[in-house]
Short mmCIF file of C-alpha atoms in Angstrom, two decimals:
data_model
loop_
_atom_site.label_atom_id
_atom_site.label_comp_id
_atom_site.label_asym_id
_atom_site.label_seq_id
_atom_site.Cartn_x
_atom_site.Cartn_y
_atom_site.Cartn_z
CA MET A 30 8.52 -8.11 -28.17
CA ALA A 31 7.34 -6.11 -25.18
CA PHE A 32 6.95 -7.64 -21.75
CA GLY A 33 4.50 -6.11 -19.29
CA ARG A 34 5.54 -5.51 -15.70
CA LYS A 35 3.81 -7.94 -13.36
CA ARG A 36 1.74 -6.05 -10.80
CA LYS A 37 2.37 -6.73 -7.15
CA VAL A 38 -0.65 -7.69 -5.08
CA VAL A 39 -1.32 -8.49 -1.44
CA PRO A 40 -1.50 -12.32 -1.26
CA PHE A 41 -5.05 -13.61 -1.74
CA ARG A 42 -7.13 -16.69 -0.88
CA SER A 43 -10.05 -18.46 -2.50
CA ALA A 44 -13.55 -18.21 -1.05
CA GLY A 45 -13.18 -21.67 0.52
CA GLU A 46 -9.84 -20.74 2.04
CA LEU A 47 -11.35 -17.59 3.54
CA ASP A 48 -14.04 -19.75 5.13
CA ALA A 49 -11.31 -21.94 6.61
CA MET A 50 -9.56 -18.85 7.98
CA ALA A 51 -12.86 -17.64 9.42
CA ALA A 52 -13.25 -20.97 11.24
CA ALA A 53 -9.85 -20.45 12.87
CA GLY A 54 -10.76 -16.82 13.55
CA ALA A 55 -14.00 -17.76 15.28
CA ILE A 56 -12.00 -19.87 17.74
CA VAL A 57 -9.75 -16.89 18.43
CA GLY A 58 -12.82 -14.72 19.00
CA ALA A 59 -14.28 -17.24 21.45
CA ALA A 60 -10.97 -17.42 23.33
CA LEU A 61 -10.79 -13.64 23.63
CA VAL A 62 -14.31 -13.44 25.05
CA ALA A 63 -13.55 -16.22 27.54
CA VAL A 64 -10.40 -14.38 28.66
CA ARG A 65 -12.30 -11.12 29.10
CA ASP A 66 -14.94 -12.89 31.19
CA ALA A 67 -12.22 -14.41 33.41
CA ALA A 68 -10.19 -11.21 33.79
CA LYS A 69 -10.92 -9.84 37.26
CA PRO A 70 -8.88 -8.30 40.09
CA GLY A 71 -6.67 -10.95 41.70
CA VAL A 72 -6.47 -13.13 38.58
CA SER A 73 -3.03 -13.68 37.07
CA THR A 74 -2.25 -13.38 33.39
CA LEU A 75 -1.06 -17.01 33.49
CA GLU A 76 -4.57 -18.04 34.53
CA LEU A 77 -5.94 -16.10 31.56
CA ASP A 78 -3.47 -17.88 29.32
CA ARG A 79 -4.79 -21.25 30.49
CA VAL A 80 -8.36 -20.15 29.77
CA ALA A 81 -7.45 -19.20 26.20
CA GLU A 82 -5.49 -22.39 25.57
CA ALA A 83 -8.36 -24.53 26.82
CA VAL A 84 -10.86 -22.84 24.49
CA ILE A 85 -8.52 -23.21 21.51
CA ARG A 86 -7.67 -26.86 22.12
CA ASP A 87 -11.25 -27.83 22.97
CA ALA A 88 -12.21 -26.53 19.52
CA GLY A 89 -9.64 -28.78 17.87
CA ALA A 90 -7.18 -26.00 17.10
CA VAL A 91 -3.66 -25.19 18.28
CA PRO A 92 -2.46 -21.90 19.83
CA SER A 93 -0.42 -20.04 17.19
CA PHE A 94 1.69 -18.17 19.74
CA LEU A 95 2.78 -21.08 21.95
CA GLY A 96 6.38 -21.93 21.07
CA TYR A 97 6.59 -19.24 18.36
CA HIS A 98 10.30 -18.28 18.40
CA GLY A 99 10.32 -19.61 21.96
CA PHE A 100 7.30 -17.66 23.26
CA THR A 101 5.86 -19.45 26.30
CA GLY A 102 2.21 -18.34 26.20
CA SER A 103 -0.92 -18.98 24.18
CA ILE A 104 -1.78 -15.29 24.47
CA CYS A 105 0.15 -12.05 24.75
CA SER A 106 -1.06 -10.26 27.88
CA SER A 107 0.09 -6.64 27.99
CA VAL A 108 -0.97 -4.63 31.06
CA ASN A 109 -0.98 -0.82 31.35
CA ASP A 110 2.28 0.54 29.84
CA ARG A 111 3.03 -2.74 28.06
CA VAL A 112 2.17 -2.31 24.41
CA VAL A 113 2.45 -5.83 22.96
CA HIS A 114 4.07 -9.24 23.48
CA GLY A 115 3.61 -9.40 27.25
CA ILE A 116 4.38 -12.89 28.57
CA PRO A 117 1.69 -14.48 30.80
CA SER A 118 2.97 -15.01 34.34
CA ALA A 119 1.72 -16.19 37.74
CA ARG A 120 3.42 -13.10 39.21
CA ASP A 121 1.48 -10.75 36.94
CA VAL A 122 -1.74 -10.29 38.94
CA LEU A 123 -4.48 -7.96 37.73
CA ALA A 124 -5.77 -5.09 39.86
CA ALA A 125 -8.86 -2.92 39.59
CA GLY A 126 -8.18 0.02 37.30
CA ASP A 127 -5.70 -1.82 35.07
CA ILE A 128 -6.15 -2.00 31.33
CA ILE A 129 -5.01 -5.11 29.53
CA SER A 130 -4.42 -5.91 25.87
CA ILE A 131 -4.95 -9.55 24.94
CA ASP A 132 -3.55 -10.78 21.63
CA CYS A 133 -4.48 -14.31 20.59
CA GLY A 134 -3.91 -16.60 17.63
CA ALA A 135 -5.05 -20.07 16.63
CA VAL A 136 -4.33 -22.41 13.75
CA LEU A 137 -7.01 -24.81 12.48
CA ASP A 138 -6.44 -27.16 9.55
CA GLY A 139 -3.33 -25.16 8.67
CA TRP A 140 -5.03 -21.74 8.59
CA HIS A 141 -4.38 -18.95 11.07
CA GLY A 142 -6.55 -16.38 12.84
CA ASP A 143 -5.06 -13.49 14.82
CA SER A 144 -6.93 -10.87 16.85
CA ALA A 145 -6.49 -8.55 19.84
CA TRP A 146 -8.43 -6.15 22.01
CA THR A 147 -7.98 -3.94 25.05
CA PHE A 148 -10.36 -3.74 28.01
CA GLY A 149 -10.40 -2.56 31.61
CA ILE A 150 -10.30 -4.48 34.86
CA GLY A 151 -13.19 -3.21 36.93
CA GLU A 152 -13.69 0.55 36.87
CA ILE A 153 -11.12 2.40 34.77
CA ILE A 154 -10.43 6.09 34.30
CA GLU A 155 -11.93 7.91 31.33
CA ALA A 156 -8.57 8.50 29.65
CA ASP A 157 -7.89 4.76 29.50
CA ALA A 158 -11.39 4.01 28.18
CA LEU A 159 -11.00 6.64 25.47
CA LEU A 160 -7.55 5.30 24.56
CA SER A 161 -9.03 1.87 23.91
CA GLU A 162 -11.90 3.41 21.95
CA ALA A 163 -9.50 5.47 19.83
CA THR A 164 -7.48 2.37 18.99
CA ARG A 165 -10.62 0.46 18.03
CA LEU A 166 -11.80 3.34 15.84
CA SER A 167 -8.40 3.47 14.13
CA MET A 168 -8.59 -0.26 13.42
CA GLU A 169 -12.11 0.12 12.02
CA ALA A 170 -10.92 2.92 9.72
CA GLY A 171 -8.21 0.59 8.43
CA ILE A 172 -10.71 -2.22 7.93
CA ALA A 173 -12.95 0.10 5.88
CA ALA A 174 -10.04 0.67 3.48
CA MET A 175 -9.77 -3.06 2.68
CA LEU A 176 -11.23 -2.60 -0.79
CA PRO A 177 -10.20 -4.05 -4.16
CA GLY A 178 -7.98 -1.64 -6.07
CA ASN A 179 -6.66 0.12 -2.98
CA ARG A 180 -2.95 -0.06 -2.21
CA LEU A 181 -1.35 -1.28 1.00
CA THR A 182 -0.56 2.19 2.34
CA ASP A 183 -4.13 3.32 1.74
CA ILE A 184 -4.86 1.18 4.82
CA SER A 185 -1.93 2.72 6.72
CA HIS A 186 -3.19 6.19 5.88
CA ALA A 187 -6.74 5.27 6.90
CA ILE A 188 -5.50 4.04 10.29
CA GLU A 189 -3.52 7.25 10.81
CA THR A 190 -6.48 9.37 9.74
CA GLY A 191 -8.73 7.36 12.06
CA THR A 192 -6.36 8.13 14.92
CA HIS A 193 -6.43 11.85 14.16
CA ASP A 194 -10.23 11.76 13.91
CA ALA A 195 -10.33 10.14 17.37
CA GLU A 196 -8.02 12.85 18.68
CA LYS A 197 -10.47 15.50 17.50
CA LEU A 198 -13.39 13.57 18.98
CA HIS A 199 -11.67 13.13 22.36
CA GLY A 200 -9.87 16.47 22.49
CA ARG A 201 -6.43 14.96 23.15
CA LYS A 202 -3.36 13.55 21.39
CA TYR A 203 -2.42 9.89 21.04
CA GLY A 204 0.95 8.34 20.26
CA ILE A 205 1.03 6.02 17.25
CA VAL A 206 3.52 3.33 18.29
CA ASP A 207 6.52 3.40 15.97
CA GLY A 208 7.95 0.29 14.31
CA TYR A 209 5.06 -2.12 14.91
CA GLY A 210 2.04 -2.85 12.73
CA GLY A 211 -0.06 -5.37 10.89
CA HIS A 212 0.93 -8.15 8.49
CA GLY A 213 -0.12 -10.67 5.93
CA ILE A 214 -1.63 -13.87 7.28
CA GLY A 215 -2.80 -17.24 5.97
CA ARG A 216 -0.92 -20.53 6.15
CA GLU A 217 1.55 -18.71 8.37
CA MET A 218 0.75 -16.30 11.19
CA HIS A 219 3.16 -13.58 10.09
CA MET A 220 3.62 -13.06 6.37
CA GLU A 221 4.57 -10.25 4.03
CA PRO A 222 3.65 -7.48 3.59
CA PHE A 223 4.24 -5.46 6.74
CA LEU A 224 1.40 -2.98 7.31
CA ALA A 225 2.44 0.29 8.94
CA ASN A 226 -0.08 2.18 11.07
CA GLU A 227 0.65 5.53 9.45
CA GLY A 228 1.96 6.90 6.19
CA ALA A 229 1.13 8.41 2.81
CA PRO A 230 -1.52 6.68 0.69
CA GLY A 231 -1.21 5.09 -2.74
CA LYS A 232 1.90 2.95 -2.29
CA GLY A 233 2.73 -0.74 -2.02
CA PRO A 234 1.05 -3.83 -3.45
CA GLU A 235 -2.54 -3.72 -4.64
CA LEU A 236 -5.46 -5.24 -2.77
CA VAL A 237 -7.44 -7.80 -4.77
CA ILE A 238 -10.43 -10.03 -4.00
CA GLY A 239 -9.29 -12.48 -1.33
CA SER A 240 -6.33 -10.44 -0.02
CA THR A 241 -5.93 -10.99 3.72
CA LEU A 242 -4.24 -8.83 6.34
CA ALA A 243 -4.09 -8.56 10.10
CA ILE A 244 -4.86 -4.93 10.89
CA GLU A 245 -3.57 -3.88 14.30
CA PRO A 246 -3.05 -0.30 15.48
CA MET A 247 -1.32 0.40 18.80
CA LEU A 248 -1.82 3.77 20.48
CA THR A 249 -0.57 5.33 23.70
CA LEU A 250 -1.54 8.20 25.98
CA GLY A 251 1.93 9.66 25.47
CA THR A 252 4.99 8.75 23.44
CA TYR A 253 5.28 6.79 20.20
CA GLU A 254 8.62 5.38 21.41
CA THR A 255 9.02 1.94 22.98
CA GLU A 256 11.67 -0.38 24.37
CA ILE A 257 11.88 -4.13 24.89
CA LEU A 258 12.32 -5.50 28.40
CA ASP A 259 15.02 -7.96 29.43
CA ASP A 260 12.72 -10.90 28.66
CA ASP A 261 13.34 -10.03 24.96
CA TRP A 262 9.59 -9.96 24.30
CA THR A 263 7.63 -7.39 26.27
CA VAL A 264 7.34 -4.01 24.53
CA VAL A 265 6.71 -1.04 26.85
CA THR A 266 6.31 2.70 26.37
CA THR A 267 9.47 4.63 27.22
CA ASP A 268 7.56 7.25 29.23
CA GLY A 269 5.39 4.80 31.20
CA SER A 270 2.20 5.95 29.47
CA ARG A 271 -0.59 3.44 28.98
CA ALA A 272 -1.11 1.68 25.68
CA ALA A 273 -3.90 -0.08 23.79
CA HIS A 274 -3.90 -2.64 20.97
CA TRP A 275 -6.76 -3.78 18.73
CA GLU A 276 -6.54 -6.27 15.86
CA HIS A 277 -8.67 -8.22 13.42
CA THR A 278 -7.81 -10.55 10.56
CA VAL A 279 -9.63 -9.13 7.52
CA ALA A 280 -10.21 -10.16 3.89
CA VAL A 281 -11.09 -8.17 0.78
CA THR A 282 -14.31 -9.41 -0.83
CA GLU A 283 -16.67 -8.28 -3.57
CA ASP A 284 -19.16 -7.35 -0.84
CA GLY A 285 -16.73 -5.27 1.20
CA PRO A 286 -14.26 -6.07 3.98
CA ARG A 287 -14.85 -9.38 5.75
CA ILE A 288 -13.69 -9.73 9.36
CA LEU A 289 -12.39 -13.28 9.78
CA THR A 290 -11.96 -13.11 13.56
CA LEU A 291 -15.52 -12.41 14.65
CA ARG A 292 -16.30 -12.75 18.37
CA PRO A 293 -19.41 -14.39 19.77
CA GLU A 294 -22.11 -11.99 20.95
#
């Protein structure tokens, strides 16, 4: 008797479960927009954290990040050369010309949404604006690869290709941050599989209808190398170059990729 090898797939959800994830994701989107609206010169990242937490709790959800492995914020607020996992602080006051990456998560009825974006504080230099645009474009290339029948690293390859396409468009190089990437998401915020932001296509588990992933490229104006500060959380570029981070929670559907962390207009 022959036994077939069970195929590995990226974990998937039912249509109703995707709707529940989208409800959590909409709260995340609203929190991100509220934080962006509040982010001005002289405002601390702790104040932004309070804005996000209020939006999340007022919607009946709970911040995913708060208390996660001891993390003290409802958002990650990463300014300038900080790539990810910046801890909100009253001492961390924004100035005109800064760029800030805000990562936010919420859990509603047991389902998680996770999303991030990078924006400027007041007027920013062109290089920083293009860095954020390149990261967004790379994320969108990864989202477009969320199709049934694709493999996990088809998304990784699409993100990498999207980065190189942005380099051609902008006439400059970007660093693809090493060692960090996207992840599965659902009843937990961080689940298998890990999604690298570069690599060869055609490998890893298969995408099926309902598969969900958080897609999140991180690019820099310089190195791909990072280090973690003494707070054991904040990731910074080793050369002091500025960084950007964009993320959406996305599902595979029969009608194409579905972004589950949509932001209000």
